[in-house]
mmCIF file of C-alpha atoms and ligand atoms in Angstrom:
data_model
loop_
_atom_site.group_PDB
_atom_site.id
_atom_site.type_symbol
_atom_site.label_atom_id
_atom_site.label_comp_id
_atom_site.label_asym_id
_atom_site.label_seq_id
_atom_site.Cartn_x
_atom_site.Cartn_y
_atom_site.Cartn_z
ATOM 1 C CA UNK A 203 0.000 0.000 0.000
ATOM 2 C CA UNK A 204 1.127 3.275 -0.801
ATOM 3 C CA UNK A 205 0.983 6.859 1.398
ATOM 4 C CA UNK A 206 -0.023 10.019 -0.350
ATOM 5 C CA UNK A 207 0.865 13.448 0.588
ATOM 6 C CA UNK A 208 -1.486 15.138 1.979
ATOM 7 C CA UNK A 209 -1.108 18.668 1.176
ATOM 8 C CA UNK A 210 -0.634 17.326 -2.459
ATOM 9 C CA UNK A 211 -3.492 15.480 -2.764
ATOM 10 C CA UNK A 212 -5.756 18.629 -0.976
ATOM 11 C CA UNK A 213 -4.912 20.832 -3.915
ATOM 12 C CA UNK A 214 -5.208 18.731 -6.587
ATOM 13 C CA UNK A 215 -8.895 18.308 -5.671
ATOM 14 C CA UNK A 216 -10.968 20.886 -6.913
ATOM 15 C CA UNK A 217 -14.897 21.954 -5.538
ATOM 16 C CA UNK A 218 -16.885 19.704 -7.529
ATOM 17 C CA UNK A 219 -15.279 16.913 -6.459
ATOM 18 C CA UNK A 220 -15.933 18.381 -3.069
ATOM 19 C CA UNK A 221 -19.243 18.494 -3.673
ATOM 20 C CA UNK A 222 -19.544 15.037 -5.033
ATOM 21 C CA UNK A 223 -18.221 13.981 -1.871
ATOM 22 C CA UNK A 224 -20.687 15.633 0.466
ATOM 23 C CA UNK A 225 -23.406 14.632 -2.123
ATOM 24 C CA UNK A 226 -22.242 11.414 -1.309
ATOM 25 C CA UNK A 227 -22.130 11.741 2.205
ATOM 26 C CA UNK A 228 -25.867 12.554 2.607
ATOM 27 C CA UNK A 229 -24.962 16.467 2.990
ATOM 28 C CA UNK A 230 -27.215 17.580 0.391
ATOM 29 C CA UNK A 231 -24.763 19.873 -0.641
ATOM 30 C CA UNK A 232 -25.452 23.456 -2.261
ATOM 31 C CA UNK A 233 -22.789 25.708 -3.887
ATOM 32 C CA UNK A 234 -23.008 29.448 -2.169
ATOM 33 C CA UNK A 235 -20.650 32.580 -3.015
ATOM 34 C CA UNK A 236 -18.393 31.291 -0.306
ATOM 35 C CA UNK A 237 -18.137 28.032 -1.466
ATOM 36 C CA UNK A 238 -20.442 25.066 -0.437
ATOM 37 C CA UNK A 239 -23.234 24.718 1.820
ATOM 38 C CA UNK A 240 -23.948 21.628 3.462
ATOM 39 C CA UNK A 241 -25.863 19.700 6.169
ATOM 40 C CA UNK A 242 -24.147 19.005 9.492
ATOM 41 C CA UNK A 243 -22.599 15.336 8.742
ATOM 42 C CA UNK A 244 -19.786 16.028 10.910
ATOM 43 C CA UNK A 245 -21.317 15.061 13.926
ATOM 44 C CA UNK A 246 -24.488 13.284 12.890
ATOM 45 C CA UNK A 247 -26.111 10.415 10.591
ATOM 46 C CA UNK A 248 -27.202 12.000 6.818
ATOM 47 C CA UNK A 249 -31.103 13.412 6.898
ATOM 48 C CA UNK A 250 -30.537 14.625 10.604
ATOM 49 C CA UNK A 251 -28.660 17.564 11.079
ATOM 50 C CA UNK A 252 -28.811 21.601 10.539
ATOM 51 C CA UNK A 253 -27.450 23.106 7.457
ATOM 52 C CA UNK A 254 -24.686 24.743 9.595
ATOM 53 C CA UNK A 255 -21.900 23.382 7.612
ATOM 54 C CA UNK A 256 -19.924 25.729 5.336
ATOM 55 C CA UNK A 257 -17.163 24.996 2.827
ATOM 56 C CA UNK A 258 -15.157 27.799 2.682
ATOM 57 C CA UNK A 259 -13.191 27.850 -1.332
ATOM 58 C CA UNK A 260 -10.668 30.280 -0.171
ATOM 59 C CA UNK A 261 -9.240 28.384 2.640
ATOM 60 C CA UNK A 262 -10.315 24.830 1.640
ATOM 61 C CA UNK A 263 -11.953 24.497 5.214
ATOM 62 C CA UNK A 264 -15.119 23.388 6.913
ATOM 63 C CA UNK A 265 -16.913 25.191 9.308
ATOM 64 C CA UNK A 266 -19.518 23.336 11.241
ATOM 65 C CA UNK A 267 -20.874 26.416 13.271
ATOM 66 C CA UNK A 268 -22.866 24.173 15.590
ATOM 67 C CA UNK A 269 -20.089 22.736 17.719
ATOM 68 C CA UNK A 270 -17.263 20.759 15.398
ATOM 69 C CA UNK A 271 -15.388 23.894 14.347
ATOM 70 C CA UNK A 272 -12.810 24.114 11.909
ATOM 71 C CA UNK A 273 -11.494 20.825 9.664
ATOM 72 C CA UNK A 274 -10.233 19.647 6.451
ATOM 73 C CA UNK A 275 -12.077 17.555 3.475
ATOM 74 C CA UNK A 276 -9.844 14.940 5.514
ATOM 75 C CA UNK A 277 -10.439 15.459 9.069
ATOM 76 C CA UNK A 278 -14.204 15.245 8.027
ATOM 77 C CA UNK A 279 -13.850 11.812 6.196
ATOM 78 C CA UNK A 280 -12.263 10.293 9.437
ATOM 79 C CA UNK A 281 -15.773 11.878 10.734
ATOM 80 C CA UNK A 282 -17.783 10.480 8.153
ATOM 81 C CA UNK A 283 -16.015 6.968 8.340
ATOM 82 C CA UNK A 284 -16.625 6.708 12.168
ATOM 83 C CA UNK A 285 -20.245 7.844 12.023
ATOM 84 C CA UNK A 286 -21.890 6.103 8.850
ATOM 85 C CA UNK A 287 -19.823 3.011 8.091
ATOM 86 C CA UNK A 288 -18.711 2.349 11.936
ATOM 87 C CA UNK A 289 -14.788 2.473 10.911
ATOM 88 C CA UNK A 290 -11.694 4.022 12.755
ATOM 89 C CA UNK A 291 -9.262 6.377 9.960
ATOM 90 C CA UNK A 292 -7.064 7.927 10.619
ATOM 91 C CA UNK A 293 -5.266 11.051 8.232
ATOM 92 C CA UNK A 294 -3.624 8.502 5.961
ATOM 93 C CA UNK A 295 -6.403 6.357 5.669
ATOM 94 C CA UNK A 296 -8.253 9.562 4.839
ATOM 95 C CA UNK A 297 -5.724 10.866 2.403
ATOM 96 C CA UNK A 298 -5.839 7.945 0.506
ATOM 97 C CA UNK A 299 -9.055 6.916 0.403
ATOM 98 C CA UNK A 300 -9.865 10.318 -1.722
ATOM 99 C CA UNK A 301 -6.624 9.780 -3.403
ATOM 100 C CA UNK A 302 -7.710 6.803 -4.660
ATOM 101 C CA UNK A 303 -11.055 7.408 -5.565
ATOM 102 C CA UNK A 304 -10.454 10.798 -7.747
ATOM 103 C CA UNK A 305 -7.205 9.112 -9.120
ATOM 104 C CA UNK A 306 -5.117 11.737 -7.575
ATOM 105 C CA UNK A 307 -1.500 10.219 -7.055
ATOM 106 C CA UNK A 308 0.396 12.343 -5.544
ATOM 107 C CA UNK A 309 3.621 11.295 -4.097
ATOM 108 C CA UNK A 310 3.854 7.856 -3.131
ATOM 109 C CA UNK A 311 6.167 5.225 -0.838
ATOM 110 C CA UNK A 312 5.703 1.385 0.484
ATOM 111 C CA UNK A 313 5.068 1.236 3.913
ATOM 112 C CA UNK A 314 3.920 -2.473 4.144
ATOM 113 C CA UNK A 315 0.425 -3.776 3.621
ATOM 114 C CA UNK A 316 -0.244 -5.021 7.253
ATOM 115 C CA UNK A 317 -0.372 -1.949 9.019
ATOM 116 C CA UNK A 318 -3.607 -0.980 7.133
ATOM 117 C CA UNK A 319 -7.083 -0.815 7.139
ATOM 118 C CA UNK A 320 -8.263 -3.713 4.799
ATOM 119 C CA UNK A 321 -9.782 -1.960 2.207
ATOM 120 C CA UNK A 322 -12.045 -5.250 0.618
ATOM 121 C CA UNK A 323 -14.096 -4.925 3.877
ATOM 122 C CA UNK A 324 -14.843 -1.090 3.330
ATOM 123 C CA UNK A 325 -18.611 -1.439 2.497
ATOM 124 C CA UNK A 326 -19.725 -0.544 -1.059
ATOM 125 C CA UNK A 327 -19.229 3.597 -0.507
ATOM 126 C CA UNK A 328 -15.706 3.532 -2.000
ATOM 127 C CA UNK A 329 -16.640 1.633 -5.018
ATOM 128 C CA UNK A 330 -19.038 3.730 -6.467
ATOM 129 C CA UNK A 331 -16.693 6.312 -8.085
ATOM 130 C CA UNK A 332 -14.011 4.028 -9.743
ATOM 131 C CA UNK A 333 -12.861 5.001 -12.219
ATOM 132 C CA UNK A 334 -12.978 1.734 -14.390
ATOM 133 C CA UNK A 335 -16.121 0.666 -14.668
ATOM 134 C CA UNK A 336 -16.429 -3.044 -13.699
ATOM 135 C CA UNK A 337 -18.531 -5.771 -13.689
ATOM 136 C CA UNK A 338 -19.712 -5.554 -10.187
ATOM 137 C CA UNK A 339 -22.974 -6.029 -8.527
ATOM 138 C CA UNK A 340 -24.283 -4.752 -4.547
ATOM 139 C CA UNK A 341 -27.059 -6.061 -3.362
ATOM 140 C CA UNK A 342 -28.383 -3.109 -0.818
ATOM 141 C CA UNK A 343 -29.900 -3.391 2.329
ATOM 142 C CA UNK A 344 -33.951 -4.409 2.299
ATOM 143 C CA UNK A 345 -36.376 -2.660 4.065
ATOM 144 C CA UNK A 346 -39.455 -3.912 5.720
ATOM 145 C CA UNK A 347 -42.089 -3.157 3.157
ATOM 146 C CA UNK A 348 -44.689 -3.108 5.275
ATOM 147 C CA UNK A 349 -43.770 0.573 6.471
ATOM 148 C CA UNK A 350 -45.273 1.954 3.232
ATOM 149 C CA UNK A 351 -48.858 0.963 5.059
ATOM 150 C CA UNK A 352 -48.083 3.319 7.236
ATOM 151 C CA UNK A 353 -48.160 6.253 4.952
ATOM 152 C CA UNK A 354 -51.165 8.076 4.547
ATOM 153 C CA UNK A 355 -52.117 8.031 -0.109
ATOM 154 C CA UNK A 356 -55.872 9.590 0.718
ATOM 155 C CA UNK A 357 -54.299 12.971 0.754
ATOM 156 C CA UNK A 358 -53.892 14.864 -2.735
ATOM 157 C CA UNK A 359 -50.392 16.164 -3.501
ATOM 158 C CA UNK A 360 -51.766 19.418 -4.743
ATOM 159 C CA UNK A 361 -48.483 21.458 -5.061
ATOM 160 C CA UNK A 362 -47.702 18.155 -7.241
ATOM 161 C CA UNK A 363 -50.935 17.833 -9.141
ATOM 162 C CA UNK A 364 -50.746 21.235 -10.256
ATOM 163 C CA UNK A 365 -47.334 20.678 -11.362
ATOM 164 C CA UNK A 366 -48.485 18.159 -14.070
ATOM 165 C CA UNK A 367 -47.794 14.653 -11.829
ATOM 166 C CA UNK A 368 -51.028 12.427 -12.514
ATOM 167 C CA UNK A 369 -52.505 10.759 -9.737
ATOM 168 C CA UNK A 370 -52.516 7.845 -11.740
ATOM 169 C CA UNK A 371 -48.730 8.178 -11.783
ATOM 170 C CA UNK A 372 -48.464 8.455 -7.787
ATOM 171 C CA UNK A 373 -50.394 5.521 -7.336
ATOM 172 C CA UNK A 374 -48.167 3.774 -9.666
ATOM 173 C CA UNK A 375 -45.196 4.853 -7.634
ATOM 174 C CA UNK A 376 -46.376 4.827 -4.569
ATOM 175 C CA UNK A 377 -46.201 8.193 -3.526
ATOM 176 C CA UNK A 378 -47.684 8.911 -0.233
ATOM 177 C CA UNK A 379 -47.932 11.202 2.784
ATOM 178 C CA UNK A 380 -45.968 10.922 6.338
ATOM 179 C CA UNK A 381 -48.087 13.463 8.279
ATOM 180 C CA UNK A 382 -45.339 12.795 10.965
ATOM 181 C CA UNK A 383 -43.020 14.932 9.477
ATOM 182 C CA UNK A 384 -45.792 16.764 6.959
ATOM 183 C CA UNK A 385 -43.304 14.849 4.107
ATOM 184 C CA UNK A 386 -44.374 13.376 0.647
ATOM 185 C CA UNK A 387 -42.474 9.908 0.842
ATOM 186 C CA UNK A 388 -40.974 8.835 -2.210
ATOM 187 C CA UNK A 389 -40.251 4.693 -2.443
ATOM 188 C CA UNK A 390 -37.215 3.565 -3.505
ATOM 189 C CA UNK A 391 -36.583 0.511 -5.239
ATOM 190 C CA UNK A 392 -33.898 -1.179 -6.722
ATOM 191 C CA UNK A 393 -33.676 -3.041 -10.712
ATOM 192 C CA UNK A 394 -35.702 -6.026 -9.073
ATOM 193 C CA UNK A 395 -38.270 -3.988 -7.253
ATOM 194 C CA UNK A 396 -36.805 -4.773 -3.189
ATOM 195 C CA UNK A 397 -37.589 -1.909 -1.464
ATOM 196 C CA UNK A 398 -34.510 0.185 -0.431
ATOM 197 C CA UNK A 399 -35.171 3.377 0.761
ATOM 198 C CA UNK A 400 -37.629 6.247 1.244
ATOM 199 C CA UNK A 401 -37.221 9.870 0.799
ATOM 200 C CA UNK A 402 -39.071 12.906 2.283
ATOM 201 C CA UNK A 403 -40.128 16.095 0.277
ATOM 202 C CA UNK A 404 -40.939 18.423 2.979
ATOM 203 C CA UNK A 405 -43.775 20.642 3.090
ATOM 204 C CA UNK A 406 -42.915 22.716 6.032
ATOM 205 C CA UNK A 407 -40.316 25.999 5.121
ATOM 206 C CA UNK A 408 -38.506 25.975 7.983
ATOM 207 C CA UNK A 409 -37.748 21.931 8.087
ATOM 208 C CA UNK A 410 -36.545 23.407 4.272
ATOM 209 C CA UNK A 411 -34.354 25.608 5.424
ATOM 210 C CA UNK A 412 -32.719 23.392 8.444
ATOM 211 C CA UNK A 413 -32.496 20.383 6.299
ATOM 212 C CA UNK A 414 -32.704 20.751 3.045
ATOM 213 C CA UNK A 415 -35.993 19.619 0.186
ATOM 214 C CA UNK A 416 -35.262 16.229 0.543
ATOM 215 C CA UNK A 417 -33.885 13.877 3.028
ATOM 216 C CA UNK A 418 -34.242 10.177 4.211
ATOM 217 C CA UNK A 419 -37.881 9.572 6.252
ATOM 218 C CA UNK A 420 -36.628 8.638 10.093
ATOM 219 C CA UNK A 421 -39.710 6.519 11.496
ATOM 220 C CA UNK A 422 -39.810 5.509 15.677
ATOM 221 C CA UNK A 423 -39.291 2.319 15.798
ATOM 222 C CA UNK A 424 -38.988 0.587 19.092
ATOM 223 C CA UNK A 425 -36.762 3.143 21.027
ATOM 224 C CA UNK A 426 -34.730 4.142 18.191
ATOM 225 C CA UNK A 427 -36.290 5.849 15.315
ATOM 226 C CA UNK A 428 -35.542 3.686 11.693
ATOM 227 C CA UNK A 429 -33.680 5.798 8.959
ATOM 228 C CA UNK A 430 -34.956 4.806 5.842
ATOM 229 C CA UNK A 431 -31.477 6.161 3.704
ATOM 230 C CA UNK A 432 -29.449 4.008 1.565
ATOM 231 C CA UNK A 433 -25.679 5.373 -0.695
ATOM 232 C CA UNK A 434 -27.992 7.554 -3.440
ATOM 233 C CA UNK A 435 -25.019 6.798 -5.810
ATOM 234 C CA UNK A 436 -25.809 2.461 -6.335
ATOM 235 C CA UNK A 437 -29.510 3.142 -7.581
ATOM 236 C CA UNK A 438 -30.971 4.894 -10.244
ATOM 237 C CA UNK A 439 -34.463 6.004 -8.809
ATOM 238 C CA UNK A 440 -37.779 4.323 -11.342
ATOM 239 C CA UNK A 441 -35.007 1.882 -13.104
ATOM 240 C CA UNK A 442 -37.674 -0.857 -11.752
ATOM 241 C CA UNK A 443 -40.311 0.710 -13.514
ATOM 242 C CA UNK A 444 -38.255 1.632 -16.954
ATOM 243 C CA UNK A 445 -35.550 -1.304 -17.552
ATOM 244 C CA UNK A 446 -37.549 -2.895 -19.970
ATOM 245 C CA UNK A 447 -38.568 -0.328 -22.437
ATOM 246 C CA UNK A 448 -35.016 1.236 -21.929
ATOM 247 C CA UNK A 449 -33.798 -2.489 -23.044
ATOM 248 C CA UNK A 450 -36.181 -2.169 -25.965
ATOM 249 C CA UNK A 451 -35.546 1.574 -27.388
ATOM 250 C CA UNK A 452 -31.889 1.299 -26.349
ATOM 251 C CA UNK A 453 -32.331 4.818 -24.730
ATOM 252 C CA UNK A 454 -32.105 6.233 -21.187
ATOM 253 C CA UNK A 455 -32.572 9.658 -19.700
ATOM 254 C CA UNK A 456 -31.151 10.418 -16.430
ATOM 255 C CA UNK A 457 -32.546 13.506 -14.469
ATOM 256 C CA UNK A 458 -31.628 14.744 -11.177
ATOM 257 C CA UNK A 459 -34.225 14.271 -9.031
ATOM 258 C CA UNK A 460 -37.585 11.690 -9.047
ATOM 259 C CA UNK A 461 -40.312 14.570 -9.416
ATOM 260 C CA UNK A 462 -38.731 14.462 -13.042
ATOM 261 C CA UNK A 463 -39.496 10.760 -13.711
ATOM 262 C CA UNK A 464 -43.051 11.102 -12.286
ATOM 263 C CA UNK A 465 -43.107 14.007 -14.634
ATOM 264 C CA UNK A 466 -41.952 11.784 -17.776
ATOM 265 C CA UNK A 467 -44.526 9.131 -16.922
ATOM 266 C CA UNK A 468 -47.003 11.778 -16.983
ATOM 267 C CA UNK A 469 -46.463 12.946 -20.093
ATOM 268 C CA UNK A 470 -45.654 10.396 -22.221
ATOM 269 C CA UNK A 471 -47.247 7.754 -20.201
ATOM 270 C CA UNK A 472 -46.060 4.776 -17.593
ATOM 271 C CA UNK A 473 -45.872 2.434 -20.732
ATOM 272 C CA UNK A 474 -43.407 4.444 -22.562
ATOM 273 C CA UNK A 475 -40.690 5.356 -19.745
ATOM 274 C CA UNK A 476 -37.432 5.504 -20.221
ATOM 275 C CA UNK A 477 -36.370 7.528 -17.849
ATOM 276 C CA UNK A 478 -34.571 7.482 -14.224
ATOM 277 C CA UNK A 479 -33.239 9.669 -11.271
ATOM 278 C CA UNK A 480 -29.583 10.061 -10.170
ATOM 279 C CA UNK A 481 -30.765 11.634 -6.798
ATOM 280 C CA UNK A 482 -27.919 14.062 -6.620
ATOM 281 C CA UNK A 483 -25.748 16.079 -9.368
ATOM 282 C CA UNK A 484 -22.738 12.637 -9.831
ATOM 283 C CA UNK A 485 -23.707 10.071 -11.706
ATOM 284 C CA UNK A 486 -21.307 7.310 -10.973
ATOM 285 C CA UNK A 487 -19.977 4.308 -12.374
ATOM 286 C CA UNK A 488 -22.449 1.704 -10.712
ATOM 287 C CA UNK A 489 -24.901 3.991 -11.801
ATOM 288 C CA UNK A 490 -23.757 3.767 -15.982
ATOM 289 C CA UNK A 491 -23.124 -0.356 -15.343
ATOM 290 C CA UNK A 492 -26.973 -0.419 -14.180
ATOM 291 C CA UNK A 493 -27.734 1.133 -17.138
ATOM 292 C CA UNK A 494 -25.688 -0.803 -19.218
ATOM 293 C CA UNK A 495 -27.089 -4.087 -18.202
ATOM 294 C CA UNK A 496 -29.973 -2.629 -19.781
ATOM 295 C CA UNK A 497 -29.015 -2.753 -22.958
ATOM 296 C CA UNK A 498 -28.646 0.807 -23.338
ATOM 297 C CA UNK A 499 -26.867 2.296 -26.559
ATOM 298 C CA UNK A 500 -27.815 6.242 -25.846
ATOM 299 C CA UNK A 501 -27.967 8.096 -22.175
ATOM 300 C CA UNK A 502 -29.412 11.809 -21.891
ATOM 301 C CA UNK A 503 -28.502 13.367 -19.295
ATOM 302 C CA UNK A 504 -31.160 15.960 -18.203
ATOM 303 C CA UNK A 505 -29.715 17.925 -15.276
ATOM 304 C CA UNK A 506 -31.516 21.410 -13.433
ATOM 305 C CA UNK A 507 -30.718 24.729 -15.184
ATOM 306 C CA UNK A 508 -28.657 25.327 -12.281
ATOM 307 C CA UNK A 509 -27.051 28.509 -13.075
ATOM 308 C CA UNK A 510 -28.473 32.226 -13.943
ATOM 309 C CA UNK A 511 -26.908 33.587 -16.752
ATOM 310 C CA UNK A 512 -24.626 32.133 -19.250
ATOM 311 C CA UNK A 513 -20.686 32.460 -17.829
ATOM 312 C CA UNK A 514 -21.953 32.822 -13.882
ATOM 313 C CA UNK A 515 -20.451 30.978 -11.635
ATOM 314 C CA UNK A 516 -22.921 28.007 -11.108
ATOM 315 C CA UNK A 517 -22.575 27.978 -15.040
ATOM 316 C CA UNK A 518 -18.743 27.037 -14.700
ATOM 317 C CA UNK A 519 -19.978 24.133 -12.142
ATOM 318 C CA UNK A 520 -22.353 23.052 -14.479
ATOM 319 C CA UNK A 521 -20.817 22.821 -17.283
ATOM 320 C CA UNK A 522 -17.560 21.600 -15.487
ATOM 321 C CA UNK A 523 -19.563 18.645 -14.327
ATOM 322 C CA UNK A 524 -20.857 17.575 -17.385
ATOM 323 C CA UNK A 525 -18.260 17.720 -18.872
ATOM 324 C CA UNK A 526 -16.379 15.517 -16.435
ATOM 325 C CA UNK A 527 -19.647 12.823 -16.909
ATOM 326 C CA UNK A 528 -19.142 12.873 -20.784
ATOM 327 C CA UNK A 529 -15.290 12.143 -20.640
ATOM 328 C CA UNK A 530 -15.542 9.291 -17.866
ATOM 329 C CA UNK A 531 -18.156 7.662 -19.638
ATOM 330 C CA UNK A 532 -17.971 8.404 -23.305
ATOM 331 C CA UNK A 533 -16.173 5.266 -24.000
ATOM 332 C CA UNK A 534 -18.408 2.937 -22.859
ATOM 333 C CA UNK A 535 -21.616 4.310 -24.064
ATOM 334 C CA UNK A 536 -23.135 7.189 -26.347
ATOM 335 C CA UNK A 537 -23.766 10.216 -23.857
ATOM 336 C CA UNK A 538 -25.556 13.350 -25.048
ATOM 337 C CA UNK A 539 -26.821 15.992 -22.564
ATOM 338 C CA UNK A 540 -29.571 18.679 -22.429
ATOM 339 C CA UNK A 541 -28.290 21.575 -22.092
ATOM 340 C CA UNK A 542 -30.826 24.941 -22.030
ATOM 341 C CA UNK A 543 -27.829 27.638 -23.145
ATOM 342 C CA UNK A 544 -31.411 29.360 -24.134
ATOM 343 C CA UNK A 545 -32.912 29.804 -20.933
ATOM 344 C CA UNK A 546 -36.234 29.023 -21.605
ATOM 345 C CA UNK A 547 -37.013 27.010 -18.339
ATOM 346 C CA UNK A 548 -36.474 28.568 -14.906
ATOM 347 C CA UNK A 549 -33.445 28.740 -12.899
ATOM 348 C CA UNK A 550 -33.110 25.592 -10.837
ATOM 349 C CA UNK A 551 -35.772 23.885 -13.436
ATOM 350 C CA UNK A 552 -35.216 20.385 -14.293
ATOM 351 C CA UNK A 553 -36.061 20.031 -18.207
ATOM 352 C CA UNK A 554 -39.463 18.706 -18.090
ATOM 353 C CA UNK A 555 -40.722 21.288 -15.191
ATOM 354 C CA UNK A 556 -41.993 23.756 -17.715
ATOM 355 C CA UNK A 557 -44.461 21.477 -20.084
ATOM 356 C CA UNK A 558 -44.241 18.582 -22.749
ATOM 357 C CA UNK A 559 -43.402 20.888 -25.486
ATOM 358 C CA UNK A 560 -40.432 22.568 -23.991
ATOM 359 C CA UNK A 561 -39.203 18.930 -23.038
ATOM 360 C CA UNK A 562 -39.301 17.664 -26.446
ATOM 361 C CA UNK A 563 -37.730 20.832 -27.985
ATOM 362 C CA UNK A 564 -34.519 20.403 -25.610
ATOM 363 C CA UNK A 565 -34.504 16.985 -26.046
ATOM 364 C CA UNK A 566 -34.647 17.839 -29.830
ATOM 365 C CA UNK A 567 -31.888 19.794 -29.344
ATOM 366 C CA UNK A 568 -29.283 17.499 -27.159
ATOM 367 C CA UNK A 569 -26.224 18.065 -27.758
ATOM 368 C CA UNK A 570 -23.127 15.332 -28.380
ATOM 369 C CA UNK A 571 -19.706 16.979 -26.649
HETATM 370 ZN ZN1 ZN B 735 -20.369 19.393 13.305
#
């Protein structure tokens, strides 16, 4: 095993990548004039804390302003490590885990295999951004189905009806209410349909503002509450429900988020979906092989007008990003990408919030990088 020097590897790793992490992490990152905004996963589990995290760009350090204070990318993966997948890093172990996962090599020397972690048993996490795309498969965590019966799917999703969802789509997906935590609850299932996860949409501004849109649904159960979350970056959200025709038109689209797909199926109908949800801004390798096992020959990637004007800031993340998708991926399948350089959504719209028309016309006008 090899060391990597750490101030090395700190520079070569630039903000998206940053953000990818914390994405990754269950952060629910969001880029700010300072840098990155992000829940507080320093000191607790993903879909509980405050969004009193800050990533400062000009210093390359966190702030966690509710108690943690001031750390590194690498200080807060030893964090991380300890709190979600129950492991002890230390710095090196950090270093190199994000060394090895961006590719970074920075400057290396033996210092004998047996003093280190075992990497094999590191769960699934640090698998899902090779770089080499590989003939893998993870089998995630089940969920007890039967917590779905708990959800309340008498209520009407207004904000959502009016948006263009059918109910007739819901009820195909399962959409519900959790009047617990006044969240829509969004099922999540893998290829074969096992139940995996379930998200919350919140309803209530300031749960918005302290945690973020969306976040894993925490249920009591017993005397510890049940957190429904599973790594957003080893499914592709409605790939259950679109595999087949995907297999049959050799096409895939991949939007951010799942109000998207339930948008897709509403307007071009359950029986002729092709499309899926990355959950997050990264699409990663597992994420491509799922796709490939389908058969697929063309992915569009239809990611949120996330930046103002042409040239801001968030433009430069944008198309940074997909830029970085096209040239990891390229190779192994035809990738074209939506891309509305004429504004005619809304900033922060996904494609298809606007109307069927609009859709088709960007989709008419993908473009091949
Ligand atoms: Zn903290």
């Amino acid at each position: 095993m090899k060391t990597y020097n750490k101030k090395e590897v700190r520079e070569k790793l630039n903000i998206e990548q940053i953000y990818g992490l914390l994405e990754e992490w269950g952060g629910l990152p969001e880029y700010t004039d300072f840098g990155i905004l992000s829940s507080t996963i320093c000191h607790n589990p993903p879909g509980e804390g405050s969004r009193k995290l800050y990533y400062y760009s000009n210093t390359d350090l966190f702030q966690c302003y509710t108690g943690c204070g001031s750390f590194d990318i690498f200080e807060l993966l030893v964090k991380i490590a300890k709190i979600q997948w129950n492991k002890e890093f230390d710095l090196n172990d950090a270093v190199r885990y994000i060394a090895i996962k961006f590719g970074l090599a920075g400057e290396q020397e033996d210092i004998g295999e047996e003093a280190l972690i075992d990497w094999k048993t590191l769960n699934a996490y640090d698998r899902i951004q090779e770089l080499e795309i590989k003939d893998y498969h993870v089998e995630l965590k089940e969920y007890d189905k039967t917590i779905l019966d708990r959800m309340n799917y008498n209520v009407k999703i207004l904000p959502w009806l009016k948006e263009g969802i059918t109910q007739e789509v819901m009820d195909y997906n399962k959409i519900g209410y959790y009047p617990g935590a006044a969240q829509i609850t969004i099922p999540h299932f893998d290829i074969n349909g096992r139940f995996i996860g379930l998200r919350g949409r919140s309803l209530c501004q300031p749960d918005i503002d302290m945690y973020g849109k969306y976040r894993p649904i925490m249920i009591p159960h017993g005397d510890k509450p049940l957190l429904y979350n599973h790594p957003l970056g080893m499914i592709l959200h409605n790939i259950n429900n679109s595999k087949d025709n995907i297999k049959q038109t050799g096409r895939a689209i991949i939007f951010e988020g799942e109000k998207s797909s339930l948008l897709y199926q509403s307007y071009f109908g359950i029986e002729n979906d092709i499309s899926v949800a990355c959950c997050g801004s990264n699409i990663s390798a597992y994420q491509i092989q799922l796709l490939l096992d389908c058969d697929v020959q063309e992915i569009t990637i239809a990611f949120d007008r996330q930046f103002k004007e042409i040239g801001d800031e968030e433009f430069k993340h944008l198309t940074n990003n997909l830029t970085k998708i096209n040239d990891r991926y390229k190779n192994y399948v035809d990738i074209s990408i939506i891309f509305d350089k004429k504004m005619i959504t809304g900033y922060k719209d996904s494609p298809i919030d606007c109307n069927k028309e609009i859709f088709l016309r960007l989709w008419k006008e993908r473009i091949k990088l």
